CSV table of N, CA and C in Angstrom, one decimal:
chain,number,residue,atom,x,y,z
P,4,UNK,N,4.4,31.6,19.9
P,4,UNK,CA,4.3,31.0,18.5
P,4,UNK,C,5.6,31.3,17.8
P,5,UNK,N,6.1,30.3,17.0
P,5,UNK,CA,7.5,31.1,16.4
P,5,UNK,C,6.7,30.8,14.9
P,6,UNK,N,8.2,31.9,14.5
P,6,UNK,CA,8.3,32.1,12.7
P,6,UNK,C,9.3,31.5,12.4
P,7,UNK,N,8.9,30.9,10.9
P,7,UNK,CA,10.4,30.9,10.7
P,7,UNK,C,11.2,32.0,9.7
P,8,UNK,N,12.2,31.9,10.5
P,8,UNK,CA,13.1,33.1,9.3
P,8,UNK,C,13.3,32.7,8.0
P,9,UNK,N,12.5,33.2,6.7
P,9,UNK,CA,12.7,33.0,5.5
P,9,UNK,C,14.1,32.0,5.5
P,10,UNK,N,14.0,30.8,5.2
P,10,UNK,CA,15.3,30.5,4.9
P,10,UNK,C,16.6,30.1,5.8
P,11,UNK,N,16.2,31.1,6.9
P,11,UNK,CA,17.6,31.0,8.0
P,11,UNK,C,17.9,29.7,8.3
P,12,UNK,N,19.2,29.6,8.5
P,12,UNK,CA,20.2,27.9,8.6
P,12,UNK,C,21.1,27.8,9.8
P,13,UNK,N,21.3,27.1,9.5
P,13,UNK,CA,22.8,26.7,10.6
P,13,UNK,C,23.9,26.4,9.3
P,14,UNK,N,24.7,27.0,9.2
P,14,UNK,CA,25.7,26.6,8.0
P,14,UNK,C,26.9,25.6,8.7
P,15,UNK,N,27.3,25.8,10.1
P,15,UNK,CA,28.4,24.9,10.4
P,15,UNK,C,28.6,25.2,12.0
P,16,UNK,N,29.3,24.4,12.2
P,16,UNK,CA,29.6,24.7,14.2
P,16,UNK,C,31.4,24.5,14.2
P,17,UNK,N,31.7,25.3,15.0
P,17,UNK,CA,33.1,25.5,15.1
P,17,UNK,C,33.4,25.8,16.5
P,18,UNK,N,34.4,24.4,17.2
P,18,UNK,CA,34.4,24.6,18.8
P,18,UNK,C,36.7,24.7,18.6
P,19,UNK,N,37.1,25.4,19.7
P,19,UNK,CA,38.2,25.0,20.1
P,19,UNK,C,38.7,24.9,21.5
P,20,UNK,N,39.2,24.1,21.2
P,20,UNK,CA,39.5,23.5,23.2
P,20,UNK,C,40.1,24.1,24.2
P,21,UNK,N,40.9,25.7,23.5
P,21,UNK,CA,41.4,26.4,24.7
P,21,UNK,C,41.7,27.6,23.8
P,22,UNK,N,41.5,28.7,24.7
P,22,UNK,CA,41.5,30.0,24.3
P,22,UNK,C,42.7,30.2,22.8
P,23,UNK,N,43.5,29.8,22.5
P,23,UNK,CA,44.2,30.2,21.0
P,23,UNK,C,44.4,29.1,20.1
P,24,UNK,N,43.8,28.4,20.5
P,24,UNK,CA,43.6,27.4,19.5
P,24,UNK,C,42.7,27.4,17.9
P,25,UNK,N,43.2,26.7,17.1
P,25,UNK,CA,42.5,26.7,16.0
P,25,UNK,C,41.3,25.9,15.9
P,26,UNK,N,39.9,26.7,15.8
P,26,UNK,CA,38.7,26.1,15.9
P,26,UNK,C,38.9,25.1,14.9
P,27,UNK,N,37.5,24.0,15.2
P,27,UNK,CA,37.2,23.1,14.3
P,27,UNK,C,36.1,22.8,13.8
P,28,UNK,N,36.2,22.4,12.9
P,28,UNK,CA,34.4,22.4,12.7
P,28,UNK,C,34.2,20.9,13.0
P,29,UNK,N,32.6,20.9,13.6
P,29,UNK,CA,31.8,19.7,13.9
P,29,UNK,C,30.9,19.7,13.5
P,30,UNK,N,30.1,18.6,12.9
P,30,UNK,CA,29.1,18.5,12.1
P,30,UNK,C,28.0,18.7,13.5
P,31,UNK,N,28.1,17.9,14.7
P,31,UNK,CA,26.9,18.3,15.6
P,31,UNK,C,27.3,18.4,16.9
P,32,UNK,N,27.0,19.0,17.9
P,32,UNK,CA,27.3,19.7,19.2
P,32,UNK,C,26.3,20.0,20.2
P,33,UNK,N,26.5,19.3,21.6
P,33,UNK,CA,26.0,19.5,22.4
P,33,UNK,C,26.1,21.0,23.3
P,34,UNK,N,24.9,21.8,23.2
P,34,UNK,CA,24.4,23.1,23.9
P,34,UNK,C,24.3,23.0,24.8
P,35,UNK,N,25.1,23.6,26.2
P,35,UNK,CA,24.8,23.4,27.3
P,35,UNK,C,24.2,25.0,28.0
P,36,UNK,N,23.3,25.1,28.5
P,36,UNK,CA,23.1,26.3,29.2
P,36,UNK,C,23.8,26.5,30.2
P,37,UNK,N,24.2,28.1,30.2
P,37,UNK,CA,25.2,28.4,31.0
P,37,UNK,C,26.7,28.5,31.1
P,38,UNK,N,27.1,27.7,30.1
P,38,UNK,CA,28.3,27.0,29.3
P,38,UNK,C,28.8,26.9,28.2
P,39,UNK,N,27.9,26.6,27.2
P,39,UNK,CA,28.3,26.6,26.2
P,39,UNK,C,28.4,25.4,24.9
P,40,UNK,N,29.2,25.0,24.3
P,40,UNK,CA,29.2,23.9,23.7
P,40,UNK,C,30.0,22.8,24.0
P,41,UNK,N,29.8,22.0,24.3
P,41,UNK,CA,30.8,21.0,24.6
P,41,UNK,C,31.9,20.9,24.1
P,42,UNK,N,32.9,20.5,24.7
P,42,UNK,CA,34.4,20.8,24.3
P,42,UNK,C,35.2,22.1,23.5
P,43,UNK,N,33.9,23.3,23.7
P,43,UNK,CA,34.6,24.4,23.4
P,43,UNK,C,35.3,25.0,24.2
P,44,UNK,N,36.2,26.1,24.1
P,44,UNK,CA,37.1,26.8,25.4
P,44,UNK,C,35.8,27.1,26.8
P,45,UNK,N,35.5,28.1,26.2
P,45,UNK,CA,34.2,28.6,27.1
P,45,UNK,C,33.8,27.6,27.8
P,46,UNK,N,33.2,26.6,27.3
P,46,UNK,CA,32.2,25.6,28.2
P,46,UNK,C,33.7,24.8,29.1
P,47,UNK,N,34.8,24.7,28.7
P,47,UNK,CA,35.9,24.2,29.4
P,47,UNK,C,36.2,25.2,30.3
P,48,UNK,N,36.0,26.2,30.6
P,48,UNK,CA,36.6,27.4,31.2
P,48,UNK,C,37.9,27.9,30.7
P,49,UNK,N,38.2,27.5,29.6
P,49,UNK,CA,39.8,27.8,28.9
P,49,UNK,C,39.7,29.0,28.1
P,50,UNK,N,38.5,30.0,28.2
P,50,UNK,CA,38.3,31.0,26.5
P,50,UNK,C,39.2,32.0,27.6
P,51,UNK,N,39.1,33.3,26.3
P,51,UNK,CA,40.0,34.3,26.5
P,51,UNK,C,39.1,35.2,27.4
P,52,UNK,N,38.2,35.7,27.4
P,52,UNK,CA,37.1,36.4,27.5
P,52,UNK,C,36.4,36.4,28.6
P,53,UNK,N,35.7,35.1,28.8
P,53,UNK,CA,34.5,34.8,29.6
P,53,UNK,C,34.7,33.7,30.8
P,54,UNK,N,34.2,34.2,31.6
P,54,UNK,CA,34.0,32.9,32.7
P,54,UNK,C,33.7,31.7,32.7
P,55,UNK,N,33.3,30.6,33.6
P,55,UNK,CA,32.6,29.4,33.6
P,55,UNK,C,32.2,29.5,35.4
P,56,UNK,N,30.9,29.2,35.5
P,56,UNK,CA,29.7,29.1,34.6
P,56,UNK,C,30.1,31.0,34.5
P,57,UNK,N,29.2,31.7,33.3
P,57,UNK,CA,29.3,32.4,32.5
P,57,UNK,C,27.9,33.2,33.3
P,58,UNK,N,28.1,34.3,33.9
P,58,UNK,CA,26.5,35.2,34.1
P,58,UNK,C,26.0,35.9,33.2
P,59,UNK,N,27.1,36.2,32.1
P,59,UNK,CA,26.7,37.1,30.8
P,59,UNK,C,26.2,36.8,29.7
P,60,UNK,N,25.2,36.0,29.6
P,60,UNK,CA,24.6,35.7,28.0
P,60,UNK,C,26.1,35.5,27.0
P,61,UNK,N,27.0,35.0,27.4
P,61,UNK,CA,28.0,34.9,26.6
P,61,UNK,C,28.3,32.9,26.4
P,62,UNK,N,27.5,32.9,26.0
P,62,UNK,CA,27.1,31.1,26.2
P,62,UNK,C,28.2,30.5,24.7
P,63,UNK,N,27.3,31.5,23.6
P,63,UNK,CA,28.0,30.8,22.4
P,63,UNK,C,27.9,32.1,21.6
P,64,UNK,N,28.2,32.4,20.3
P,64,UNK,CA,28.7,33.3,19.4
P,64,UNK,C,28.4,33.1,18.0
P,65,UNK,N,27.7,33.9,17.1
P,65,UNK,CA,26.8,34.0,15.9
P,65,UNK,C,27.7,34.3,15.0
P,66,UNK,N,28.0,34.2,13.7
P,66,UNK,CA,28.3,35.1,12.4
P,66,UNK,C,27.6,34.9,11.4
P,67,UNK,N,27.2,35.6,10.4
P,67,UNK,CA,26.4,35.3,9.2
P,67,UNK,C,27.5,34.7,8.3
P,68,UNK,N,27.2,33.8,7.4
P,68,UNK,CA,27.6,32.9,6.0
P,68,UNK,C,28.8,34.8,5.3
P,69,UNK,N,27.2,35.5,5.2
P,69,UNK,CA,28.0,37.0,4.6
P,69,UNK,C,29.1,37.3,5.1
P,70,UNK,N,29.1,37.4,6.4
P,70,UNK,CA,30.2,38.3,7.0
P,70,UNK,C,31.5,37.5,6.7
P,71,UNK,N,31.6,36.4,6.6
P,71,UNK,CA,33.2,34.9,6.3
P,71,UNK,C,33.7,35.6,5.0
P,72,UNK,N,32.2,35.9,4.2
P,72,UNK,CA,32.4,36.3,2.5
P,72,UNK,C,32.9,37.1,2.1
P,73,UNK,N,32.2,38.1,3.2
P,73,UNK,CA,32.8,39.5,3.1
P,73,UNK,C,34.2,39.8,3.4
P,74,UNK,N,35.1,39.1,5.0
P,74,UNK,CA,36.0,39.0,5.3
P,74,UNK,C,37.4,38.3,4.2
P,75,UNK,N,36.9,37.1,3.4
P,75,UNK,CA,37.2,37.1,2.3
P,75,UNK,C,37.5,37.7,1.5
P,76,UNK,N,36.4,38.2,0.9
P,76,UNK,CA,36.9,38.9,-0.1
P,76,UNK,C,37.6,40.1,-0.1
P,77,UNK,N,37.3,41.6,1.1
P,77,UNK,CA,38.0,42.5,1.8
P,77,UNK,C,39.3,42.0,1.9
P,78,UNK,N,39.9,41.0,2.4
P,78,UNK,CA,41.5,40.4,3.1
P,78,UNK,C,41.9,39.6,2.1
P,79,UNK,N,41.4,39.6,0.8
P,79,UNK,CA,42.2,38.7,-0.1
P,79,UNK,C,42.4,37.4,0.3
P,80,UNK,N,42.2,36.9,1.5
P,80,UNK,CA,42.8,35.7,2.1
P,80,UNK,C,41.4,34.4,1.8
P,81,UNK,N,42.0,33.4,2.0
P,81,UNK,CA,41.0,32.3,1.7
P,81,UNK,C,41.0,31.9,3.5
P,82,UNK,N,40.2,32.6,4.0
P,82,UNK,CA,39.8,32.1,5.5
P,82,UNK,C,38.8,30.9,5.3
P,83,UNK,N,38.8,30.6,6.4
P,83,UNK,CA,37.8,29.6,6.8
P,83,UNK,C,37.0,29.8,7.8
P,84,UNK,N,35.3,29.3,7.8
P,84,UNK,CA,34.4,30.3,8.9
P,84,UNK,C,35.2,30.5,10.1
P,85,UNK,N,35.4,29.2,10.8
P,85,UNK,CA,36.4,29.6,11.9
P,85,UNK,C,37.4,30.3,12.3
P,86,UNK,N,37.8,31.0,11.3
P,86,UNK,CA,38.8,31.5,11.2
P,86,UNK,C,38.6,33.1,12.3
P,87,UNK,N,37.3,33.1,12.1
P,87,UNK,CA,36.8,34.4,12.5
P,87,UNK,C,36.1,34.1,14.3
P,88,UNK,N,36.6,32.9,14.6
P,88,UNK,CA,36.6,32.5,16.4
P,88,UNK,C,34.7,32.6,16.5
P,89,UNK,N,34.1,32.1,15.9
P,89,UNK,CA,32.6,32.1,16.4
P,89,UNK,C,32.2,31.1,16.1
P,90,UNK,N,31.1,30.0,17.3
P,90,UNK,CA,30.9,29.5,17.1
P,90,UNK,C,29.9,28.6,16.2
P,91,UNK,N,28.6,29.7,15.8
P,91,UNK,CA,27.9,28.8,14.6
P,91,UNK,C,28.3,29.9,13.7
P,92,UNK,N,28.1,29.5,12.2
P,92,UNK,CA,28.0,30.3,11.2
P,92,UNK,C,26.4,30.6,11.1
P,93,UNK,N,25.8,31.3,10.6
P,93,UNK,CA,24.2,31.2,10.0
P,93,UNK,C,24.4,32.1,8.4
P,94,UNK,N,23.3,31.4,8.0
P,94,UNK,CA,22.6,32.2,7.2
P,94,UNK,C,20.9,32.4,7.4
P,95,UNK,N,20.7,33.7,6.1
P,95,UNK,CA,19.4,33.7,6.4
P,95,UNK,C,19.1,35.0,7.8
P,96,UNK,N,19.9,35.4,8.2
P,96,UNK,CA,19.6,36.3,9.7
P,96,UNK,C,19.7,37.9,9.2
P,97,UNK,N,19.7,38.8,9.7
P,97,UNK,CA,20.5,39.6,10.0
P,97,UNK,C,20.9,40.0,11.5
P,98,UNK,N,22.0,39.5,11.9
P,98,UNK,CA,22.0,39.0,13.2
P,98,UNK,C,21.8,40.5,14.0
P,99,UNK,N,22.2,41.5,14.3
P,99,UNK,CA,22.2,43.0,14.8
P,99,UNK,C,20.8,43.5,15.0
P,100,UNK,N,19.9,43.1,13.9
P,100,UNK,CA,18.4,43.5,14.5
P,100,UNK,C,18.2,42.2,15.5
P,101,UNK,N,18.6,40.9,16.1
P,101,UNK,CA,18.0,40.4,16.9
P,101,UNK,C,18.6,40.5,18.3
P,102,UNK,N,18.9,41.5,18.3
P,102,UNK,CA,19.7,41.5,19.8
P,102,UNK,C,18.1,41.3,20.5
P,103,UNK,N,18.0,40.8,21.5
P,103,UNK,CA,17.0,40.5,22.1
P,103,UNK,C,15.7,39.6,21.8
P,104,UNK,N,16.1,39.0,20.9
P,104,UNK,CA,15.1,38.1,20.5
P,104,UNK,C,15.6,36.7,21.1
P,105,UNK,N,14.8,36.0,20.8
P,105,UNK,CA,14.9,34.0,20.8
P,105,UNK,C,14.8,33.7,19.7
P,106,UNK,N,15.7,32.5,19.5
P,106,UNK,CA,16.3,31.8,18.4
P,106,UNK,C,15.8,30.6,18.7
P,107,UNK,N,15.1,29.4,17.5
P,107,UNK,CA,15.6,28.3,17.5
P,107,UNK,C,16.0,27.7,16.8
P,108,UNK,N,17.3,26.8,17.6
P,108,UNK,CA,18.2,26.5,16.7
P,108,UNK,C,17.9,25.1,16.1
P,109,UNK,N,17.8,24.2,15.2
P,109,UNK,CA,17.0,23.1,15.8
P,109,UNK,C,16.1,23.0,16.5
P,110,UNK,N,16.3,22.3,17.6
P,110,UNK,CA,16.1,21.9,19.0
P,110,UNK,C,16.5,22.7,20.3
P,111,UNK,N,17.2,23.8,20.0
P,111,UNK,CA,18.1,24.3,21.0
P,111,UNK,C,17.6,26.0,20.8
P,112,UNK,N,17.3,26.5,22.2
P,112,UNK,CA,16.9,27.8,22.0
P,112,UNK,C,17.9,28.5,23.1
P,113,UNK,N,18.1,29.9,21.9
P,113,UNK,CA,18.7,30.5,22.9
P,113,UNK,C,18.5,32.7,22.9
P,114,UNK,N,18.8,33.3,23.5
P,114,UNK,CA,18.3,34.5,23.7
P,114,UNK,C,19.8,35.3,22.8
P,115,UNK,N,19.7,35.9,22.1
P,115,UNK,CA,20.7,37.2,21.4
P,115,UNK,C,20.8,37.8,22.4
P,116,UNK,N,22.0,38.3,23.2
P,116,UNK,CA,22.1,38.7,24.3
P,116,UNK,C,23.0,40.4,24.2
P,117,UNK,N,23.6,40.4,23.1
P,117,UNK,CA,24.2,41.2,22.7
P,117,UNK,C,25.1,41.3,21.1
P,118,UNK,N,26.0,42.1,20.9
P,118,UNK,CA,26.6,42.3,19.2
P,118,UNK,C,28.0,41.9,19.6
P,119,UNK,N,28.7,41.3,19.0
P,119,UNK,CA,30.1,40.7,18.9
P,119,UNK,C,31.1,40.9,18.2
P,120,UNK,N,31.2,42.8,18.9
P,120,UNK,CA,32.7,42.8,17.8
P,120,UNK,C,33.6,42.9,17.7
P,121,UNK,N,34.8,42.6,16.6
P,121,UNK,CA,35.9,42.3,16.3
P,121,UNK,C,36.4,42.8,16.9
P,122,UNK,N,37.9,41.8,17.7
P,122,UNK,CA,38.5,42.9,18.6
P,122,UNK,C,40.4,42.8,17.8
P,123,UNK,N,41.1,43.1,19.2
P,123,UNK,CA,42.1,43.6,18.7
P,123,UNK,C,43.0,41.9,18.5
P,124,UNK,N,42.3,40.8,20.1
P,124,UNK,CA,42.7,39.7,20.0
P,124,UNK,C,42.4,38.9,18.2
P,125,UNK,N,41.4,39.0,17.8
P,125,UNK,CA,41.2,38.8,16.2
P,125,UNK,C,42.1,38.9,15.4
P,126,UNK,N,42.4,40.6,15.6
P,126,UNK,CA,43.7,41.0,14.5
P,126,UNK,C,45.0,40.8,14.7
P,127,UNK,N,45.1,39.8,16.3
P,127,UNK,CA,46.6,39.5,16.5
P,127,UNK,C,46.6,38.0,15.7
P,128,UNK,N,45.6,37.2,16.0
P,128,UNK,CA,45.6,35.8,15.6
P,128,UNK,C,45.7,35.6,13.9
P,129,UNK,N,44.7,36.5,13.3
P,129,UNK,CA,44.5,36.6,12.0
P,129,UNK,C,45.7,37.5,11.1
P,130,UNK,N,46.0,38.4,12.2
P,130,UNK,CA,47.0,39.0,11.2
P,130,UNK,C,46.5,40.3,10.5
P,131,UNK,N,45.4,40.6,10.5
P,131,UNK,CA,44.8,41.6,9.4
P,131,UNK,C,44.0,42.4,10.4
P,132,UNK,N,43.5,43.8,10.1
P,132,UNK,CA,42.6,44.3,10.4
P,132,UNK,C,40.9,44.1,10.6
P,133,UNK,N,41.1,43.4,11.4
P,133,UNK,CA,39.6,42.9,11.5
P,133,UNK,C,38.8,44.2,11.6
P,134,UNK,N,39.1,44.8,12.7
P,134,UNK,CA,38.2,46.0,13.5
P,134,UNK,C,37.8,46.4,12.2
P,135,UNK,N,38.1,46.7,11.2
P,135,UNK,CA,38.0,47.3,10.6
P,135,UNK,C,37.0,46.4,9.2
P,136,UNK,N,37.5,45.9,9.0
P,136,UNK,CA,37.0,45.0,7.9
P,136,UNK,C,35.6,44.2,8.3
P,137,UNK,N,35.7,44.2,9.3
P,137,UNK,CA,34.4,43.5,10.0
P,137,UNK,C,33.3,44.6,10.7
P,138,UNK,N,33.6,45.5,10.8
P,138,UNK,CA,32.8,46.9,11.3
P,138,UNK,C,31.2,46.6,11.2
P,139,UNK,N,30.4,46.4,12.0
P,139,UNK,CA,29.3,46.4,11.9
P,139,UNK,C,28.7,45.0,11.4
P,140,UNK,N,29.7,44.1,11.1
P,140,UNK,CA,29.5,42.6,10.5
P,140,UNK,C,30.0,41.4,11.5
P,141,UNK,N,30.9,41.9,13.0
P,141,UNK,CA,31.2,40.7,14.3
P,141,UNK,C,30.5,39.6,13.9
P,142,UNK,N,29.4,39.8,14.0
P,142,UNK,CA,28.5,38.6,15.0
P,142,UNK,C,27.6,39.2,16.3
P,143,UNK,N,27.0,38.2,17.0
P,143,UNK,CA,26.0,38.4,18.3
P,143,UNK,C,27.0,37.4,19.1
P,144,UNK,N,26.3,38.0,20.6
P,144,UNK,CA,26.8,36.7,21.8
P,144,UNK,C,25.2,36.2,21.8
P,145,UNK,N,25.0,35.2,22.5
P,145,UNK,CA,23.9,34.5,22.7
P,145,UNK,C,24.1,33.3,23.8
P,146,UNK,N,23.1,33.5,24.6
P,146,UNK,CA,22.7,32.7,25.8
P,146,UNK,C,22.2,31.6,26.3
P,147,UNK,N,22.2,30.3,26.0
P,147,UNK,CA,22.1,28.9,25.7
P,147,UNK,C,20.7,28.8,27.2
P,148,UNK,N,19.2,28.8,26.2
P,148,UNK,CA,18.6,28.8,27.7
P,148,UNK,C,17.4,27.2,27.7
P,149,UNK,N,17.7,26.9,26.2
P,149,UNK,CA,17.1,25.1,26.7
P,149,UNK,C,18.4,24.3,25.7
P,150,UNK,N,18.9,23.9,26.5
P,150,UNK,CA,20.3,23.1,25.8
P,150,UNK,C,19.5,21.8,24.7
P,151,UNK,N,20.7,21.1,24.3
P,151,UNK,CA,20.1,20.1,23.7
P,151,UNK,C,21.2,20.1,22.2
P,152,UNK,N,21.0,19.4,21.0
P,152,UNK,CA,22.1,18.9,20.2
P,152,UNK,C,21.7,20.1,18.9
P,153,UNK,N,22.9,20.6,18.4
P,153,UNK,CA,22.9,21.4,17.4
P,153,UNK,C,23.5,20.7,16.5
P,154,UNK,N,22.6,20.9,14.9
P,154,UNK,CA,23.3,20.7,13.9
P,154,UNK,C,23.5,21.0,12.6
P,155,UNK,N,24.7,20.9,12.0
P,155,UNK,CA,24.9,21.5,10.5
P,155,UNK,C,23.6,21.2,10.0
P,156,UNK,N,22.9,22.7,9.1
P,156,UNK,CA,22.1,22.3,8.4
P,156,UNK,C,20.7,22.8,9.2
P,157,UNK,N,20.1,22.7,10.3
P,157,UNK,CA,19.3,23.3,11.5
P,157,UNK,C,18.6,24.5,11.0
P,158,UNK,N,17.2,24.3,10.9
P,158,UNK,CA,16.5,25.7,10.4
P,158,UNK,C,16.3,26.1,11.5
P,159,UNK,N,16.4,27.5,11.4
P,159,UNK,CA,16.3,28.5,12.5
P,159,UNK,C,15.0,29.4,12.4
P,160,UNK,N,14.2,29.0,13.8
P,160,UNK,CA,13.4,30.2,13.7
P,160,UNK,C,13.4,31.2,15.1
P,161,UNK,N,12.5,32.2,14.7
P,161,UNK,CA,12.7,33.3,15.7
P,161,UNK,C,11.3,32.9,16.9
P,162,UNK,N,12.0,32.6,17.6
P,162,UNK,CA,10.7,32.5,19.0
P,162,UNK,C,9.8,33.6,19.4
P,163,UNK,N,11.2,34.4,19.6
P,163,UNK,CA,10.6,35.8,20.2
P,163,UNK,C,11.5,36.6,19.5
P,164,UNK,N,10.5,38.0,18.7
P,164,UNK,CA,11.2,39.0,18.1
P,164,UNK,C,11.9,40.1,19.4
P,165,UNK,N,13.0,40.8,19.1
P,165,UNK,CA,13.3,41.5,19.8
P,165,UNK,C,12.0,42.6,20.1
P,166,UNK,N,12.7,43.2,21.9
P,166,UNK,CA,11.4,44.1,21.9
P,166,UNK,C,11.4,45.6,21.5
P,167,UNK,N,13.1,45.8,20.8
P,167,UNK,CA,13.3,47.2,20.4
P,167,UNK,C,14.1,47.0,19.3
P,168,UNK,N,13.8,46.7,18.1
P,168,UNK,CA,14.9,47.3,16.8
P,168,UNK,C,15.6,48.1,16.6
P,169,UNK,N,17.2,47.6,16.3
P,169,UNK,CA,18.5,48.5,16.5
P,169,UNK,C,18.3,49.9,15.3
């Protein structure tokens, strides 16, 4: 039986076609399990990180609406969600308690597979201290396990709660 999360959204989707490239945002995107999003690095085999096909729940990549804001406002800088290399934005979550849960995204469900954080490649692209400014605010990885079309705007509910809170 799912819930829905008070509110929780899809705020935007952000794919780029090869590991240093500048994401983009797309209003809607095909979930592939195993893979990823269509025409993102990952699902191309082009990311920095991860394989194709991928064995690690590393399918696609979470940030909350907060965490862009927070990065924002901390770095003075006028980023853009993408700026922060993850592929949906959400609001409405707090993504760190769902490590282990199910999500749905729309139409598309996928498993919190793990926490996603800021690394050193971040603070070379961006320029700034991420590791630091983003501390406990990354994002999740997540594991694409019934594909299907994601879109701006997509209420999110929780399928399955995690079975152990962080």
């Amino acid at each position: 039986m799912s819930e829905k999360a008070m509110g929780a959204r899809l705020e935007s989707i952000w794919i780029a076609a090869r590991a240093t490239a500048q994401p983009r945002q797309v209003e809607i995107a095909r979930a592939i399990p195993g893979r990823g999003l269509e025409g993102d690095r990952y699902a191309n085999g082009a990311g920095t990180f991860t394989p194709v096909p991928n064995p690690n729940g590393r399918d696609l990549t979470l940030v909350t609406a907060e965490a862009v804001e927070h990065l924002r406002a901390a770095s003075g800088r006028d980023l853009a969600p993408g700026d922060l290399r993850r592929n949906l934005v959400v609001s409405g979550l707090y993504l760190r308690a769902l490590v282990g849960a199910h999500l749905r995204i729309g139409t598309v469900l996928v498993r919190v597979t793990g926490t996603c954080p800021p690394c050193a490649h971040l603070d070379r692209l961006l320029e700034l201290d991420s590791l630091t400014l983003l501390r406990r605010r990354g994002g999740v990885r997540a594991a694409i396990l019934e594909g299907g079309e994601l879109r701006d705007g997509a209420a999110i509910r929780i399928e399955r709660a995690p079975a152990v809170l962080p």
